[in-house]
Amino acid sequence: MFEVSEKLASLSPSETLAMSQRSGELKAQGIDVINLSVGEPDFLTPDHIKLAAQKAIDENYSFYSPVSGYLSLRKAIAKKLKEENGFDYRPEQIVCSNGAKQAICNVLISIVNPGDEVIIPAPYWVSYVEMVKLAGGSSTVLTAGIEQGYKITSEQLESAITPSTKAFILCSPSNPTGAVYSREELCGFADVLSRYPEVVVISDEIYEHINYTGKHESIAQFESLADRTVIVNGVSKAYAMTGWRLGWIAAPEWIASACNKLQGQYTSGPSSIAQKAAEAAYAGSQDCVVMMRDAFCRRRDLMVSLISDIPHARVTVPDGAFYMFPDFGHYIGKTFRGREILNSADLATYLLEEAHVASVGGLAFGAPNCIRFSYALCDNDLIKAMERIKDALAKLS
Ligand code: PMP
Ligand code: GLU
């Protein structure tokens, strides 16, 4: 009798959060689960950021903030964009939200009409396709397999553009693959897009600072895209602040004001305390960012060697983020005690039950043969987890 709306019924739950929750439930039963599912830094939020939040509480930042965030925070973000990226944004072009997740959803809901298409390279972050559904549009998924380094080509992009294309979502460094597009590759996309001036580019740069190539390149740097690129970023990953929920967009003014209007009816401005903490993150020393990136890079090297040691695993060396995305296609179709592993979601479930390691099946990322491991954990846990996985995979026949 009681039914959720058709829109909600068509929505898939977030697989990253679901696997993390299952891992938590097993842990609560006393099982020693190693959680490589949800992607979040294992570091603590740096002290100077926590102090700024405590100060904000003492100074009574307890009232509603402006919908798009305090001007002081938006100025700090504009300064970061100028100094780190060489971009000129005015505070009116910046909208702060409850995480980059809400920021992306705001943009899609603000620009997508029924019938509009949004181009999404796969493997993709789990939420993009669902957010496009929520916005009423449809996704055009472009697949880039491991043999092309999980990166789409500009020819693929061009072949997917139709008169209904509204937006192109690019995530570099990528979740889930860790692939990073070079300046030349981005320039190729910009050349294609210069022929389609009505397509909005949503550039998800949440892993900007977890980049092992030496320099972050943003697609927003190309002149032909300047008036239609939305940069998405936030403090979750760079400053180990996932729970604080503070993300933002830097966008053309018409998109920023649309998101402001939407957010004003939907959630209002993000947490006042998180905003003051984020301001300290951007204004303060960036040593913590470098320290965390270097630790992730060392763990990346460790994970590449551990996974390369697993028979039949195909790996790429990720240039950024903190995920490994091996192709475990060899193990799909195998059985354990008469139960067949039909796809990567089954494989992730098997690894959770048999190896007590939580991961996320590639199916949710549009890559049915792959498994995602977050390596934002200490070395010992990573070594133990990969040993367990190797043993569990060896039991499949
Ligand atoms: N984009 C990507 C690619 C992500 O991995 C995440 C983390 N879940 C987000 C956006 C959202 O980040 P936030 O924690 O700021 O909502
Ligand atoms: N970025 C993380 C992940 O992909 C957080 C979980 C989520 O928001 O999906 O695991």
Coordinates of C-alpha atoms and ligand atoms in Angstrom, one line a residue, residues 14 16-17 37-40 101 125-127 175 207 237 323 365 372, ligand 2:
S14 CA 25.6 3.6 -2.5
T16 CA 30.7 2.0 -1.1
L17 CA 28.7 3.0 2.0
S37 CA 35.8 -0.5 1.2
V38 CA 35.0 3.1 1.9
G39 CA 37.4 5.6 0.6
E40 CA 38.5 7.9 3.4
K101 CA 28.7 14.9 -3.0
W125 CA 32.5 6.9 -9.0
V126 CA 29.4 5.1 -7.8
S127 CA 27.2 8.1 -7.3
N175 CA 37.9 7.3 -8.0
Y207 CA 41.6 14.1 -5.2
K237 CA 40.3 13.9 1.1
Y323 CA 42.5 3.2 -4.6
F365 CA 31.7 1.5 -10.8
R372 CA 38.2 -1.7 -5.6
Ligands
GLU2 N1 34.7 8.6 -1.7 C1 34.4 7.5 -0.9 C2 34.2 6.3 -1.7 O1 34.0 6.3 -2.9 C3 33.3 7.8 0.1 C4 32.0 7.0 0.0 C5 31.0 7.6 -0.8 O2 30.7 8.8 -0.6 O3 30.6 7.0 -1.8 O4 34.3 5.2 -1.1

